[in-house]
mmCIF file of N, CA, C and O in Angstrom:
data_model
loop_
_atom_site.group_PDB
_atom_site.id
_atom_site.type_symbol
_atom_site.label_atom_id
_atom_site.label_comp_id
_atom_site.label_asym_id
_atom_site.label_seq_id
_atom_site.Cartn_x
_atom_site.Cartn_y
_atom_site.Cartn_z
ATOM 1 N N MET D 192 30.612 5.308 3.297
ATOM 2 C CA MET D 192 29.288 5.331 2.703
ATOM 3 C C MET D 192 28.255 4.850 3.727
ATOM 4 O O MET D 192 28.524 3.913 4.493
ATOM 5 N N PRO D 193 27.077 5.469 3.779
ATOM 6 C CA PRO D 193 26.080 5.065 4.786
ATOM 7 C C PRO D 193 25.493 3.690 4.499
ATOM 8 O O PRO D 193 25.529 3.208 3.366
ATOM 9 N N LYS D 194 24.976 3.096 5.542
ATOM 10 C CA LYS D 194 24.360 1.774 5.401
ATOM 11 C C LYS D 194 23.041 1.889 4.644
ATOM 12 O O LYS D 194 22.363 2.914 4.701
ATOM 13 N N MET D 195 22.687 0.813 3.935
ATOM 14 C CA MET D 195 21.401 0.762 3.239
ATOM 15 C C MET D 195 20.307 0.496 4.266
ATOM 16 O O MET D 195 20.468 -0.361 5.143
ATOM 17 N N LYS D 196 19.217 1.239 4.174
ATOM 18 C CA LYS D 196 18.087 0.991 5.063
ATOM 19 C C LYS D 196 17.127 0.029 4.387
ATOM 20 O O LYS D 196 16.877 0.136 3.182
ATOM 21 N N SER D 197 16.602 -0.900 5.149
ATOM 22 C CA SER D 197 15.619 -1.818 4.586
ATOM 23 C C SER D 197 14.288 -1.091 4.449
ATOM 24 O O SER D 197 13.966 -0.186 5.218
ATOM 25 N N HIS D 198 13.514 -1.477 3.462
ATOM 26 C CA HIS D 198 12.233 -0.838 3.156
ATOM 27 C C HIS D 198 11.196 -1.368 4.147
ATOM 28 O O HIS D 198 10.772 -2.530 4.055
ATOM 29 N N THR D 199 10.787 -0.535 5.106
ATOM 30 C CA THR D 199 9.912 -1.019 6.179
ATOM 31 C C THR D 199 8.546 -1.446 5.653
ATOM 32 O O THR D 199 7.953 -2.398 6.161
ATOM 33 N N GLY D 200 8.043 -0.763 4.616
ATOM 34 C CA GLY D 200 6.748 -1.136 4.050
ATOM 35 C C GLY D 200 6.783 -2.514 3.438
ATOM 36 O O GLY D 200 5.836 -3.291 3.575
ATOM 37 N N MET D 201 7.873 -2.838 2.748
ATOM 38 C CA MET D 201 7.993 -4.159 2.142
ATOM 39 C C MET D 201 8.152 -5.220 3.214
ATOM 40 O O MET D 201 7.650 -6.337 3.084
ATOM 41 N N GLY D 202 8.824 -4.869 4.288
ATOM 42 C CA GLY D 202 8.999 -5.822 5.383
ATOM 43 C C GLY D 202 7.687 -6.208 6.036
ATOM 44 O O GLY D 202 7.548 -7.302 6.571
ATOM 45 N N LYS D 203 6.705 -5.315 5.998
ATOM 46 C CA LYS D 203 5.400 -5.620 6.573
ATOM 47 C C LYS D 203 4.549 -6.464 5.633
ATOM 48 O O LYS D 203 3.582 -7.084 6.065
ATOM 49 N N ARG D 204 4.872 -6.456 4.341
ATOM 50 C CA ARG D 204 4.041 -7.142 3.348
ATOM 51 C C ARG D 204 4.511 -8.537 3.002
ATOM 52 O O ARG D 204 3.712 -9.378 2.608
ATOM 53 N N VAL D 205 5.806 -8.790 3.109
ATOM 54 C CA VAL D 205 6.342 -10.093 2.715
ATOM 55 C C VAL D 205 7.136 -10.694 3.865
ATOM 56 O O VAL D 205 7.509 -10.003 4.818
ATOM 57 N N ARG D 206 7.389 -11.994 3.736
ATOM 58 C CA ARG D 206 8.142 -12.719 4.757
ATOM 59 C C ARG D 206 9.105 -13.652 4.042
ATOM 60 O O ARG D 206 8.778 -14.214 2.988
ATOM 61 N N LEU D 207 10.296 -13.815 4.593
ATOM 62 C CA LEU D 207 11.268 -14.738 4.035
ATOM 63 C C LEU D 207 11.216 -16.044 4.808
ATOM 64 O O LEU D 207 11.200 -16.042 6.045
ATOM 65 N N THR D 208 11.182 -17.153 4.077
ATOM 66 C CA THR D 208 11.190 -18.455 4.728
ATOM 67 C C THR D 208 12.615 -18.816 5.110
ATOM 68 O O THR D 208 13.569 -18.097 4.785
ATOM 69 N N GLY D 209 12.763 -19.933 5.768
ATOM 70 C CA GLY D 209 14.087 -20.383 6.178
ATOM 71 C C GLY D 209 15.003 -20.662 5.008
ATOM 72 O O GLY D 209 16.220 -20.488 5.102
ATOM 73 N N LYS D 210 14.435 -21.110 3.888
ATOM 74 C CA LYS D 210 15.241 -21.405 2.702
ATOM 75 C C LYS D 210 15.428 -20.195 1.805
ATOM 76 O O LYS D 210 16.039 -20.302 0.756
ATOM 77 N N GLY D 211 14.869 -19.033 2.192
ATOM 78 C CA GLY D 211 15.075 -17.820 1.421
ATOM 79 C C GLY D 211 13.991 -17.503 0.418
ATOM 80 O O GLY D 211 14.130 -16.573 -0.359
ATOM 81 N N LYS D 212 12.908 -18.279 0.416
ATOM 82 C CA LYS D 212 11.803 -17.971 -0.484
ATOM 83 C C LYS D 212 11.014 -16.788 0.075
ATOM 84 O O LYS D 212 10.985 -16.572 1.282
ATOM 85 N N VAL D 213 10.379 -16.033 -0.828
ATOM 86 C CA VAL D 213 9.603 -14.863 -0.421
ATOM 87 C C VAL D 213 8.128 -15.230 -0.506
ATOM 88 O O VAL D 213 7.641 -15.613 -1.568
ATOM 89 N N VAL D 214 7.408 -15.123 0.612
ATOM 90 C CA VAL D 214 5.991 -15.444 0.633
ATOM 91 C C VAL D 214 5.192 -14.228 1.056
ATOM 92 O O VAL D 214 5.677 -13.388 1.820
ATOM 93 N N ALA D 215 3.974 -14.111 0.522
ATOM 94 C CA ALA D 215 3.120 -12.970 0.832
ATOM 95 C C ALA D 215 1.670 -13.388 0.721
ATOM 96 O O ALA D 215 1.343 -14.440 0.162
ATOM 97 N N GLN D 216 0.806 -12.542 1.261
ATOM 98 C CA GLN D 216 -0.633 -12.743 1.167
ATOM 99 C C GLN D 216 -1.081 -12.440 -0.257
ATOM 100 O O GLN D 216 -0.517 -11.567 -0.915
ATOM 101 N N GLN D 217 -2.097 -13.153 -0.749
ATOM 102 C CA GLN D 217 -2.622 -12.885 -2.087
ATOM 103 C C GLN D 217 -3.513 -11.647 -2.066
ATOM 104 O O GLN D 217 -4.132 -11.332 -1.053
ATOM 105 N N ALA D 218 -3.562 -10.964 -3.190
ATOM 106 C CA ALA D 218 -4.356 -9.748 -3.304
ATOM 107 C C ALA D 218 -5.814 -10.093 -3.584
ATOM 108 O O ALA D 218 -6.130 -11.172 -4.068
ATOM 109 N N GLY D 219 -6.702 -9.152 -3.294
ATOM 110 C CA GLY D 219 -8.105 -9.309 -3.674
ATOM 111 C C GLY D 219 -9.045 -9.700 -2.556
ATOM 112 O O GLY D 219 -10.169 -10.101 -2.820
ATOM 113 N N LEU D 220 -8.588 -9.592 -1.310
ATOM 114 C CA LEU D 220 -9.459 -9.998 -0.189
ATOM 115 C C LEU D 220 -9.749 -8.845 0.769
ATOM 116 O O LEU D 220 -10.022 -9.080 1.944
ATOM 117 N N ARG D 221 -9.664 -7.604 0.296
ATOM 118 C CA ARG D 221 -9.845 -6.466 1.191
ATOM 119 C C ARG D 221 -11.252 -5.886 1.146
ATOM 120 O O ARG D 221 -11.783 -5.500 2.174
ATOM 121 N N HIS D 222 -11.836 -5.811 -0.049
ATOM 122 C CA HIS D 222 -13.158 -5.183 -0.137
ATOM 123 C C HIS D 222 -13.919 -5.793 -1.307
ATOM 124 O O HIS D 222 -13.391 -6.608 -2.060
ATOM 125 N N ASN D 223 -15.208 -5.418 -1.434
ATOM 126 C CA ASN D 223 -16.115 -5.945 -2.466
ATOM 127 C C ASN D 223 -16.207 -7.470 -2.402
ATOM 128 O O ASN D 223 -16.245 -8.139 -3.429
ATOM 129 N N LEU D 224 -16.248 -8.010 -1.187
ATOM 130 C CA LEU D 224 -16.257 -9.460 -1.045
ATOM 131 C C LEU D 224 -17.631 -10.056 -1.319
ATOM 132 O O LEU D 224 -17.732 -11.247 -1.608
ATOM 133 N N GLU D 225 -18.683 -9.245 -1.230
ATOM 134 C CA GLU D 225 -20.034 -9.778 -1.456
ATOM 135 C C GLU D 225 -20.237 -10.210 -2.896
ATOM 136 O O GLU D 225 -20.937 -11.175 -3.158
ATOM 137 N N LYS D 226 -19.625 -9.494 -3.812
ATOM 138 C CA LYS D 226 -19.830 -9.829 -5.222
ATOM 139 C C LYS D 226 -18.878 -10.904 -5.734
ATOM 140 O O LYS D 226 -19.066 -11.396 -6.834
ATOM 141 N N LYS D 227 -17.879 -11.260 -4.942
ATOM 142 C CA LYS D 227 -16.945 -12.310 -5.358
ATOM 143 C C LYS D 227 -17.468 -13.665 -4.921
ATOM 144 O O LYS D 227 -17.996 -13.811 -3.816
ATOM 145 N N PRO D 228 -17.314 -14.684 -5.765
ATOM 146 C CA PRO D 228 -17.780 -16.027 -5.395
ATOM 147 C C PRO D 228 -17.004 -16.563 -4.181
ATOM 148 O O PRO D 228 -15.820 -16.249 -4.009
ATOM 149 N N SER D 229 -17.669 -17.373 -3.385
ATOM 150 C CA SER D 229 -17.027 -17.958 -2.203
ATOM 151 C C SER D 229 -15.843 -18.825 -2.608
ATOM 152 O O SER D 229 -14.842 -18.884 -1.881
ATOM 153 N N THR D 230 -15.945 -19.469 -3.759
ATOM 154 C CA THR D 230 -14.828 -20.304 -4.211
ATOM 155 C C THR D 230 -13.581 -19.457 -4.438
ATOM 156 O O THR D 230 -12.469 -19.869 -4.111
ATOM 157 N N ARG D 231 -13.784 -18.265 -4.972
ATOM 158 C CA ARG D 231 -12.641 -17.377 -5.223
ATOM 159 C C ARG D 231 -12.032 -16.874 -3.927
ATOM 160 O O ARG D 231 -10.800 -16.854 -3.774
ATOM 161 N N THR D 232 -12.871 -16.478 -2.963
ATOM 162 C CA THR D 232 -12.334 -15.965 -1.704
ATOM 163 C C THR D 232 -11.621 -17.067 -0.924
ATOM 164 O O THR D 232 -10.617 -16.819 -0.265
ATOM 165 N N ARG D 233 -12.112 -18.300 -1.028
ATOM 166 C CA ARG D 233 -11.421 -19.412 -0.368
ATOM 167 C C ARG D 233 -10.071 -19.671 -1.024
ATOM 168 O O ARG D 233 -9.085 -19.962 -0.353
ATOM 169 N N ARG D 234 -10.027 -19.547 -2.330
ATOM 170 C CA ARG D 234 -8.782 -19.788 -3.055
ATOM 171 C C ARG D 234 -7.729 -18.729 -2.714
ATOM 172 O O ARG D 234 -6.526 -18.998 -2.735
ATOM 173 N N LEU D 235 -8.175 -17.520 -2.386
ATOM 174 C CA LEU D 235 -7.245 -16.426 -2.126
ATOM 175 C C LEU D 235 -6.715 -16.410 -0.694
ATOM 176 O O LEU D 235 -5.893 -15.550 -0.363
ATOM 177 N N THR D 236 -7.181 -17.309 0.175
ATOM 178 C CA THR D 236 -6.692 -17.315 1.557
ATOM 179 C C THR D 236 -5.285 -17.905 1.605
ATOM 180 O O THR D 236 -4.880 -18.649 0.715
ATOM 181 N N GLY D 237 -4.573 -17.568 2.654
ATOM 182 C CA GLY D 237 -3.252 -18.128 2.864
ATOM 183 C C GLY D 237 -2.169 -17.378 2.109
ATOM 184 O O GLY D 237 -2.431 -16.457 1.341
ATOM 185 N N THR D 238 -0.929 -17.784 2.353
ATOM 186 C CA THR D 238 0.209 -17.140 1.720
ATOM 187 C C THR D 238 0.705 -17.981 0.553
ATOM 188 O O THR D 238 0.532 -19.199 0.536
ATOM 189 N N VAL D 239 1.313 -17.302 -0.414
ATOM 190 C CA VAL D 239 1.860 -17.989 -1.587
ATOM 191 C C VAL D 239 3.280 -17.487 -1.833
ATOM 192 O O VAL D 239 3.653 -16.396 -1.416
ATOM 193 N N GLU D 240 4.052 -18.316 -2.523
ATOM 194 C CA GLU D 240 5.401 -17.923 -2.914
ATOM 195 C C GLU D 240 5.308 -16.944 -4.074
ATOM 196 O O GLU D 240 4.530 -17.149 -5.006
ATOM 197 N N LEU D 241 6.083 -15.874 -4.010
ATOM 198 C CA LEU D 241 6.010 -14.842 -5.043
ATOM 199 C C LEU D 241 6.759 -15.258 -6.302
ATOM 200 O O LEU D 241 7.606 -16.155 -6.275
ATOM 201 N N ALA D 242 6.430 -14.577 -7.405
ATOM 202 C CA ALA D 242 7.027 -14.894 -8.700
ATOM 203 C C ALA D 242 8.527 -14.640 -8.669
ATOM 204 O O ALA D 242 9.015 -13.722 -7.996
ATOM 205 N N LYS D 243 9.243 -15.447 -9.432
ATOM 206 C CA LYS D 243 10.696 -15.357 -9.461
ATOM 207 C C LYS D 243 11.165 -13.999 -9.960
ATOM 208 O O LYS D 243 12.207 -13.486 -9.545
ATOM 209 N N ALA D 244 10.372 -13.377 -10.857
ATOM 210 C CA ALA D 244 10.743 -12.073 -11.410
ATOM 211 C C ALA D 244 10.757 -10.985 -10.338
ATOM 212 O O ALA D 244 11.506 -10.015 -10.454
ATOM 213 N N ASP D 245 9.950 -11.134 -9.290
ATOM 214 C CA ASP D 245 9.862 -10.120 -8.242
ATOM 215 C C ASP D 245 10.861 -10.337 -7.114
ATOM 216 O O ASP D 245 11.154 -9.405 -6.356
ATOM 217 N N VAL D 246 11.374 -11.556 -6.987
ATOM 218 C CA VAL D 246 12.163 -11.915 -5.805
ATOM 219 C C VAL D 246 13.421 -11.072 -5.678
ATOM 220 O O VAL D 246 13.753 -10.594 -4.584
ATOM 221 N N LYS D 247 14.136 -10.854 -6.787
ATOM 222 C CA LYS D 247 15.399 -10.104 -6.722
ATOM 223 C C LYS D 247 15.158 -8.686 -6.219
ATOM 224 O O LYS D 247 15.884 -8.172 -5.362
ATOM 225 N N ARG D 248 14.121 -8.038 -6.744
ATOM 226 C CA ARG D 248 13.795 -6.661 -6.355
ATOM 227 C C ARG D 248 13.378 -6.590 -4.888
ATOM 228 O O ARG D 248 13.800 -5.697 -4.141
ATOM 229 N N ILE D 249 12.571 -7.541 -4.455
ATOM 230 C CA ILE D 249 12.077 -7.532 -3.081
ATOM 231 C C ILE D 249 13.205 -7.788 -2.092
ATOM 232 O O ILE D 249 13.306 -7.132 -1.053
ATOM 233 N N LYS D 250 14.094 -8.718 -2.416
ATOM 234 C CA LYS D 250 15.211 -8.997 -1.519
ATOM 235 C C LYS D 250 16.129 -7.788 -1.393
ATOM 236 O O LYS D 250 16.703 -7.529 -0.331
ATOM 237 N N LYS D 251 16.263 -7.043 -2.476
ATOM 238 C CA LYS D 251 17.093 -5.826 -2.421
ATOM 239 C C LYS D 251 16.447 -4.789 -1.509
ATOM 240 O O LYS D 251 17.128 -4.121 -0.728
ATOM 241 N N LEU D 252 15.112 -4.671 -1.577
ATOM 242 C CA LEU D 252 14.405 -3.739 -0.708
ATOM 243 C C LEU D 252 14.535 -4.147 0.758
ATOM 244 O O LEU D 252 14.561 -3.307 1.651
ATOM 245 N N LEU D 253 14.576 -5.455 1.005
ATOM 246 C CA LEU D 253 14.681 -5.950 2.376
ATOM 247 C C LEU D 253 16.128 -5.916 2.887
ATOM 248 O O LEU D 253 16.359 -6.182 4.069
ATOM 249 N N GLY D 254 17.057 -5.625 2.007
ATOM 250 C CA GLY D 254 18.462 -5.582 2.413
ATOM 251 C C GLY D 254 19.077 -6.952 2.563
ATOM 252 O O GLY D 254 19.957 -7.159 3.403
ATOM 253 N N ARG D 255 18.641 -7.912 1.745
ATOM 254 C CA ARG D 255 19.181 -9.286 1.823
ATOM 255 C C ARG D 255 20.096 -9.571 0.658
ATOM 256 O O ARG D 255 19.968 -9.007 -0.384
#
């Protein structure tokens, strides 16, 4: 049976930490930034740990 290929698009969007947690950039910082409050854009900076419900699916896409 052929080897599973990892999903390259998902690999560009998320990162695995040393302990196996999945972290990614928060959504909502690409466009229409003028109408969003500065407090909201500051809150959306940085990476966050993804929801537990998504982790199993994402790890499967990454081939982990």
